[in-house]
mmCIF file of C-alpha atoms in Angstrom:
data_model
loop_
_atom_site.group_PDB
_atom_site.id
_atom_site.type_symbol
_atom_site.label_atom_id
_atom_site.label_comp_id
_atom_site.label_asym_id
_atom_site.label_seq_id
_atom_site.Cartn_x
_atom_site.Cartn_y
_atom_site.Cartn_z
ATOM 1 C CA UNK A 942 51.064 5.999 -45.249
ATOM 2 C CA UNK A 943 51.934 8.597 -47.873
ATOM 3 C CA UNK A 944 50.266 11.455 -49.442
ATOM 4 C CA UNK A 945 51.307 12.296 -52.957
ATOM 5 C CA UNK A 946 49.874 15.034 -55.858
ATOM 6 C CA UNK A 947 46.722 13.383 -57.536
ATOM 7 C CA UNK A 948 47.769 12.341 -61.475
ATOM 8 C CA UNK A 949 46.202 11.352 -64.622
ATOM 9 C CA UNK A 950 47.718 7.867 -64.469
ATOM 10 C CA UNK A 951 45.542 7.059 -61.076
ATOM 11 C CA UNK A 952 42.385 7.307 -63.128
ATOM 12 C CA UNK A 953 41.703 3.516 -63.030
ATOM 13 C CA UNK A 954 42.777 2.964 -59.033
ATOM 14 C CA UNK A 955 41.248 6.309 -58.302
ATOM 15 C CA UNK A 956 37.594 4.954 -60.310
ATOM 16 C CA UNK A 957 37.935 1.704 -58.691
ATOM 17 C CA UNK A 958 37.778 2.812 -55.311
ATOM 18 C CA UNK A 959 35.973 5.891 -56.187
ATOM 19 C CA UNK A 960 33.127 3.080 -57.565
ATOM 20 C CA UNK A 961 33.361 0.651 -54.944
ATOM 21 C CA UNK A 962 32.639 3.358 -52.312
ATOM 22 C CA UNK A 963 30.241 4.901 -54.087
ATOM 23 C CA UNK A 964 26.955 4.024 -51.356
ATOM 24 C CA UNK A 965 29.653 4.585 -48.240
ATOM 25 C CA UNK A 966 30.186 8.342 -49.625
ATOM 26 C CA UNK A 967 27.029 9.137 -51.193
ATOM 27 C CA UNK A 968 26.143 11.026 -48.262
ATOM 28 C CA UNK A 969 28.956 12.968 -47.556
ATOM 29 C CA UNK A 970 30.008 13.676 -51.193
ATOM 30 C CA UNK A 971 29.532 17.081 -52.841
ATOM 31 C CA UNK A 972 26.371 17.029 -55.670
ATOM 32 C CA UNK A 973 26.098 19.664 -58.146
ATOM 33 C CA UNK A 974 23.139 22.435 -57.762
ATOM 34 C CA UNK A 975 20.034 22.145 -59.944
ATOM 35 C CA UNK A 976 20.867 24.929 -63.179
ATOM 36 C CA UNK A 977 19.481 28.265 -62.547
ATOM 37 C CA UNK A 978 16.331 28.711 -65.105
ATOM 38 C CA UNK A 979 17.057 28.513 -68.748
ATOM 39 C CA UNK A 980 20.379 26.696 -67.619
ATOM 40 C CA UNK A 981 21.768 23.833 -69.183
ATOM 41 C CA UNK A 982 22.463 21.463 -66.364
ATOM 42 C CA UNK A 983 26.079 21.341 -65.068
ATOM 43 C CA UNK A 984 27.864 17.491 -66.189
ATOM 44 C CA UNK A 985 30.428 15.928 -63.160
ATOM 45 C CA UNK A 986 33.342 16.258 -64.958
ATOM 46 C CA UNK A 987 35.149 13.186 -66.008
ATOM 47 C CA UNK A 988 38.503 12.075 -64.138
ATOM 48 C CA UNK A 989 40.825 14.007 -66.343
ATOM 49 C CA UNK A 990 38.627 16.942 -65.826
ATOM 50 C CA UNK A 991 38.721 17.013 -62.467
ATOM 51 C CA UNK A 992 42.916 16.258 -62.570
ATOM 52 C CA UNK A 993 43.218 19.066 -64.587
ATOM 53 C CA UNK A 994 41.158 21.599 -62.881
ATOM 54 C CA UNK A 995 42.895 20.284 -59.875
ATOM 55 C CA UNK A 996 46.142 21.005 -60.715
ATOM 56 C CA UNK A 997 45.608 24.365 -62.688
ATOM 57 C CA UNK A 998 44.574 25.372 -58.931
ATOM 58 C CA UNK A 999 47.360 24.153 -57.275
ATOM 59 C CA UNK A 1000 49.602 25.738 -60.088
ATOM 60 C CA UNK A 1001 47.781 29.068 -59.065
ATOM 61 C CA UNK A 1002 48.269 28.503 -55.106
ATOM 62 C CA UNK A 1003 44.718 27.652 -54.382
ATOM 63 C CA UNK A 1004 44.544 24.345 -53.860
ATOM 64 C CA UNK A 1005 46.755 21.403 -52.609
ATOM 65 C CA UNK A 1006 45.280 17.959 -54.515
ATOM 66 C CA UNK A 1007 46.384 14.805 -52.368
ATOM 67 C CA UNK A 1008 46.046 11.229 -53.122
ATOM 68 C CA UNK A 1009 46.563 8.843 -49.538
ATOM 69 C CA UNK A 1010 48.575 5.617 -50.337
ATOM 70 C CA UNK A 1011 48.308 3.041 -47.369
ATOM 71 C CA UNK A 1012 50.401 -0.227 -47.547
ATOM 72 C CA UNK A 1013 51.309 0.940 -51.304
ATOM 73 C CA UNK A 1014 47.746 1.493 -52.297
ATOM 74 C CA UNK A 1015 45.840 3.848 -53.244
ATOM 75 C CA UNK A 1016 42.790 4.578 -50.570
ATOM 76 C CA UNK A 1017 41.585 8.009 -50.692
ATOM 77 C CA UNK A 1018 41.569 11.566 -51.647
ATOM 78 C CA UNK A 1019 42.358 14.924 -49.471
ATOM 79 C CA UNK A 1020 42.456 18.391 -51.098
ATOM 80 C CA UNK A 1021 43.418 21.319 -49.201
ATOM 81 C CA UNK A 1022 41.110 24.458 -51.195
ATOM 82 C CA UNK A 1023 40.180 27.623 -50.561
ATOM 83 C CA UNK A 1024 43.627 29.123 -50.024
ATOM 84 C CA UNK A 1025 43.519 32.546 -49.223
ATOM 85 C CA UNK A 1026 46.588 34.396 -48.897
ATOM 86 C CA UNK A 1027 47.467 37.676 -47.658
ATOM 87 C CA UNK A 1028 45.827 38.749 -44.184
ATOM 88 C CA UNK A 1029 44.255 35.164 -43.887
ATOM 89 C CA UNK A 1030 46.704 32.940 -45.287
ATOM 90 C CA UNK A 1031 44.314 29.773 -44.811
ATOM 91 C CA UNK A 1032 42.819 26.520 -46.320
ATOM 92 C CA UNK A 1033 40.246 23.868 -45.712
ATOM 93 C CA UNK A 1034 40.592 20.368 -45.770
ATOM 94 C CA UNK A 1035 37.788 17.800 -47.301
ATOM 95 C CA UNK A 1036 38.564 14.201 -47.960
ATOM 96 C CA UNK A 1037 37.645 10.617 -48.311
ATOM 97 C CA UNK A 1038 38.831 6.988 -47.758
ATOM 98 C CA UNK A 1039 38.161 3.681 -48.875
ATOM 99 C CA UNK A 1040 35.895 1.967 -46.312
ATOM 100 C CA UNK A 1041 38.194 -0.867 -46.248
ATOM 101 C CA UNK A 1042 40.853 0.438 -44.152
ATOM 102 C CA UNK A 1043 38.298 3.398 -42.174
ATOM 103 C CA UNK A 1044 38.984 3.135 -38.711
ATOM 104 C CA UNK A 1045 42.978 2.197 -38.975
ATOM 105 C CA UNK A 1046 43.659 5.861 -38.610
ATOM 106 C CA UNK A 1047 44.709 6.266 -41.653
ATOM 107 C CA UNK A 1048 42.464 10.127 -41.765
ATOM 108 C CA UNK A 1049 43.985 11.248 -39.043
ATOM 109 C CA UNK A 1050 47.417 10.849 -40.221
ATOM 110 C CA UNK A 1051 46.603 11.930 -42.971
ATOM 111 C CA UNK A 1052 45.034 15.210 -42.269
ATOM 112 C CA UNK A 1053 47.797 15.440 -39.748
ATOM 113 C CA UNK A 1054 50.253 15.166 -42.725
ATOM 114 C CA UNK A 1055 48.668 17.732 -45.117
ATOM 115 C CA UNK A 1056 47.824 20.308 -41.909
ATOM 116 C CA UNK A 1057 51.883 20.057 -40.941
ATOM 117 C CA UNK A 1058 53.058 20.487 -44.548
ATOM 118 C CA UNK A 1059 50.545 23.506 -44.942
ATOM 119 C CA UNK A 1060 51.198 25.509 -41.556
ATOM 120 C CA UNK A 1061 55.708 24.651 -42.050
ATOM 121 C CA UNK A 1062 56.429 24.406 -45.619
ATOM 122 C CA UNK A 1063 53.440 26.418 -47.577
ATOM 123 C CA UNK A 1064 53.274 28.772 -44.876
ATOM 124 C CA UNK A 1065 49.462 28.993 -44.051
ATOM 125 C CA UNK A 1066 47.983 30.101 -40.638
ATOM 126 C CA UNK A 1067 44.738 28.296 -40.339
ATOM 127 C CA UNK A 1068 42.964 25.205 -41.425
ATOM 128 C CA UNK A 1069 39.516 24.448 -41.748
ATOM 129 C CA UNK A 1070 37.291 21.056 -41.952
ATOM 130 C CA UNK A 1071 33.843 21.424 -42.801
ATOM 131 C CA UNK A 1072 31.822 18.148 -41.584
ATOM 132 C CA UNK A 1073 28.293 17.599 -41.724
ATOM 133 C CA UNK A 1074 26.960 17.038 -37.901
ATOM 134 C CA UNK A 1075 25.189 13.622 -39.169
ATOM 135 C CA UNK A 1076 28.981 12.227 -40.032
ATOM 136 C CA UNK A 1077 29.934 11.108 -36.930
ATOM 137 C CA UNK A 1078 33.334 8.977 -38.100
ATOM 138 C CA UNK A 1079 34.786 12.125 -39.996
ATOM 139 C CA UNK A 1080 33.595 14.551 -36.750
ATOM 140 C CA UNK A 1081 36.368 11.989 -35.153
ATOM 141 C CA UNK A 1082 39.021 12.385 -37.216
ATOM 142 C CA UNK A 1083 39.192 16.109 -36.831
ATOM 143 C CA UNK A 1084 38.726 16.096 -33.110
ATOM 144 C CA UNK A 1085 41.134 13.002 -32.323
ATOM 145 C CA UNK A 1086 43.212 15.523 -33.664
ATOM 146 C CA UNK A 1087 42.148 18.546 -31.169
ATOM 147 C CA UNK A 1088 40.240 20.907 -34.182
ATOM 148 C CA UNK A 1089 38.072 23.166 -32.153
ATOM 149 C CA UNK A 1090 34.566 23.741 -33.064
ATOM 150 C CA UNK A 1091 33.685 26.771 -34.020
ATOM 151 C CA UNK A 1092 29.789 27.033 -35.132
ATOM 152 C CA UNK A 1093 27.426 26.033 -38.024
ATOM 153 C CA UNK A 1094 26.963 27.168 -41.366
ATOM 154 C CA UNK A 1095 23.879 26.328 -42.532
ATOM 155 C CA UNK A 1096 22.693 24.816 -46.023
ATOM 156 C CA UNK A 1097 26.486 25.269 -46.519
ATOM 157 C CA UNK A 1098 26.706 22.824 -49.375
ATOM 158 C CA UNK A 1099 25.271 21.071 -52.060
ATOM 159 C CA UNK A 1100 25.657 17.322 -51.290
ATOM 160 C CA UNK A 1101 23.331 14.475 -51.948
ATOM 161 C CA UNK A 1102 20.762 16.283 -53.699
ATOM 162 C CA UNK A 1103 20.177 19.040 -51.094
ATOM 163 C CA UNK A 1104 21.933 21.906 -49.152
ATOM 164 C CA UNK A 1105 23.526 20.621 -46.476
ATOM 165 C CA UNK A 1106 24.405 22.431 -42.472
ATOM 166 C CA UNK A 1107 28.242 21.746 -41.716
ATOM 167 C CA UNK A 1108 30.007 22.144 -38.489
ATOM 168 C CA UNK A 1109 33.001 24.240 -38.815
ATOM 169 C CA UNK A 1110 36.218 22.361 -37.583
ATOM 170 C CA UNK A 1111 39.372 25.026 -37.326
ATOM 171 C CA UNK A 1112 43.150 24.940 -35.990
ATOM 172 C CA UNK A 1113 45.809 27.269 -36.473
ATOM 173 C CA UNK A 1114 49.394 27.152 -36.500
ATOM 174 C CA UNK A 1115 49.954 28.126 -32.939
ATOM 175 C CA UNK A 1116 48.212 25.345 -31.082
ATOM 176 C CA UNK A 1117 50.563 22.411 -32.690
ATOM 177 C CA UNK A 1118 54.358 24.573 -32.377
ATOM 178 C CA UNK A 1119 55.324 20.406 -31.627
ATOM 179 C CA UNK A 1120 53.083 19.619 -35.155
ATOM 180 C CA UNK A 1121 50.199 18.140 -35.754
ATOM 181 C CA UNK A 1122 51.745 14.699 -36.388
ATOM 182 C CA UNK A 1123 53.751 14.668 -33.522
ATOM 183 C CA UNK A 1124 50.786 15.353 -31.702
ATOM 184 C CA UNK A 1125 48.357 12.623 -32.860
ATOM 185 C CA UNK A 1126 51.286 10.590 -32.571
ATOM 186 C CA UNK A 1127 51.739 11.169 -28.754
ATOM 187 C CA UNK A 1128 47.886 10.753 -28.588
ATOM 188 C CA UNK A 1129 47.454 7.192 -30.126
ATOM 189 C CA UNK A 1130 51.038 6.321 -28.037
ATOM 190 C CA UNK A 1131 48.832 7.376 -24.891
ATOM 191 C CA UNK A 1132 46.045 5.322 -25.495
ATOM 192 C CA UNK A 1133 47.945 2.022 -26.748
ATOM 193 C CA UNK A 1134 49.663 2.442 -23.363
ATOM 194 C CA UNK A 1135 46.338 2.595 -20.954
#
């Protein structure tokens, strides 16, 4: 399992899986608005696009854009955005995997991964995860994990045509001192063992 900065060279892996998942995430993927009137409408961007927008982000410490490798191949996407410095110093976390290997707890080590490299080595406080309440395997991931719930937002985002009510998901650096790794770690140990 490794997580490694997004790059132009993925394109054709990325659009591959992107494509063969396409009805799995439908309903959990982001959409863009309708224009406001006298608009043109807004275009997806293409892959290099998004690569490049993603990056310029990171380059301006607002954004962290992961690929997850698992068994050497590319299987997903997680970006830490959002970062807010200063009095916050915090980030959310949205993602996706190939539906071939959900289940293997490969999201969960994941998010583990990018939540332990954000709260030691970038130096944020909090992390969020934003989940609609109808996406019961990603709900999962983030509590396996011990995110607490905080609340609703509703018609928080545009996804699937329509704005959508997420449950807020949060954890902050001082409920994992032992890491969040090391702590999903010594969770899946305990239930292999029962």
């Amino acid at each position: 399992m490794l997580l490694r900065p997004i790059r132009l060279r993925d394109q054709r892996t990325w659009r591959e899986v992107n494509r063969r998942n396409r009805e799995w995430l439908r309903p959990w993927e982001a959409t863009i608005p309708p224009p406001a009137p006298g608009a043109p409408p807004a275009q997806r961007p293409t892959y290099r696009q998004m690569v490049r927008h993603l990056r310029a982000e990171a380059n301006a410490g607002r954004m962290l854009p992961f690929v997850i490798e698992y068994q050497g191949r590319l299987v997903g996407q997680l970006t830490v955005a959002g970062i807010t410095w200063g009095s916050m110093c915090s980030g959310h976390v949205g993602y996706w995997v190939d539906r071939d290997v959900a289940g293997r707890g490969v999201m969960p080590t994941a998010v583990a991964l990018a939540t332990d490299h954000c709260f030691r080595t970038v130096g944020l406080h909090r992390m969020e995860v934003c989940i609609r309440p109808e996406n019961g395997p990603s709900r999962r991931v983030v509590e396996k994990l011990g995110f607490r719930e905080e609340g609703l937002r509703p018609r928080y985002l545009h996804i699937d045509g329509g704005w959508r009510d997420h449950l807020v998901y949060a954890l902050t650096a001082e409920e994992v001192p032992e890491g969040l790794l090391y702590r999903w770690k010594q969770a899946r140990r305990a239930h292999h063992d029962k």
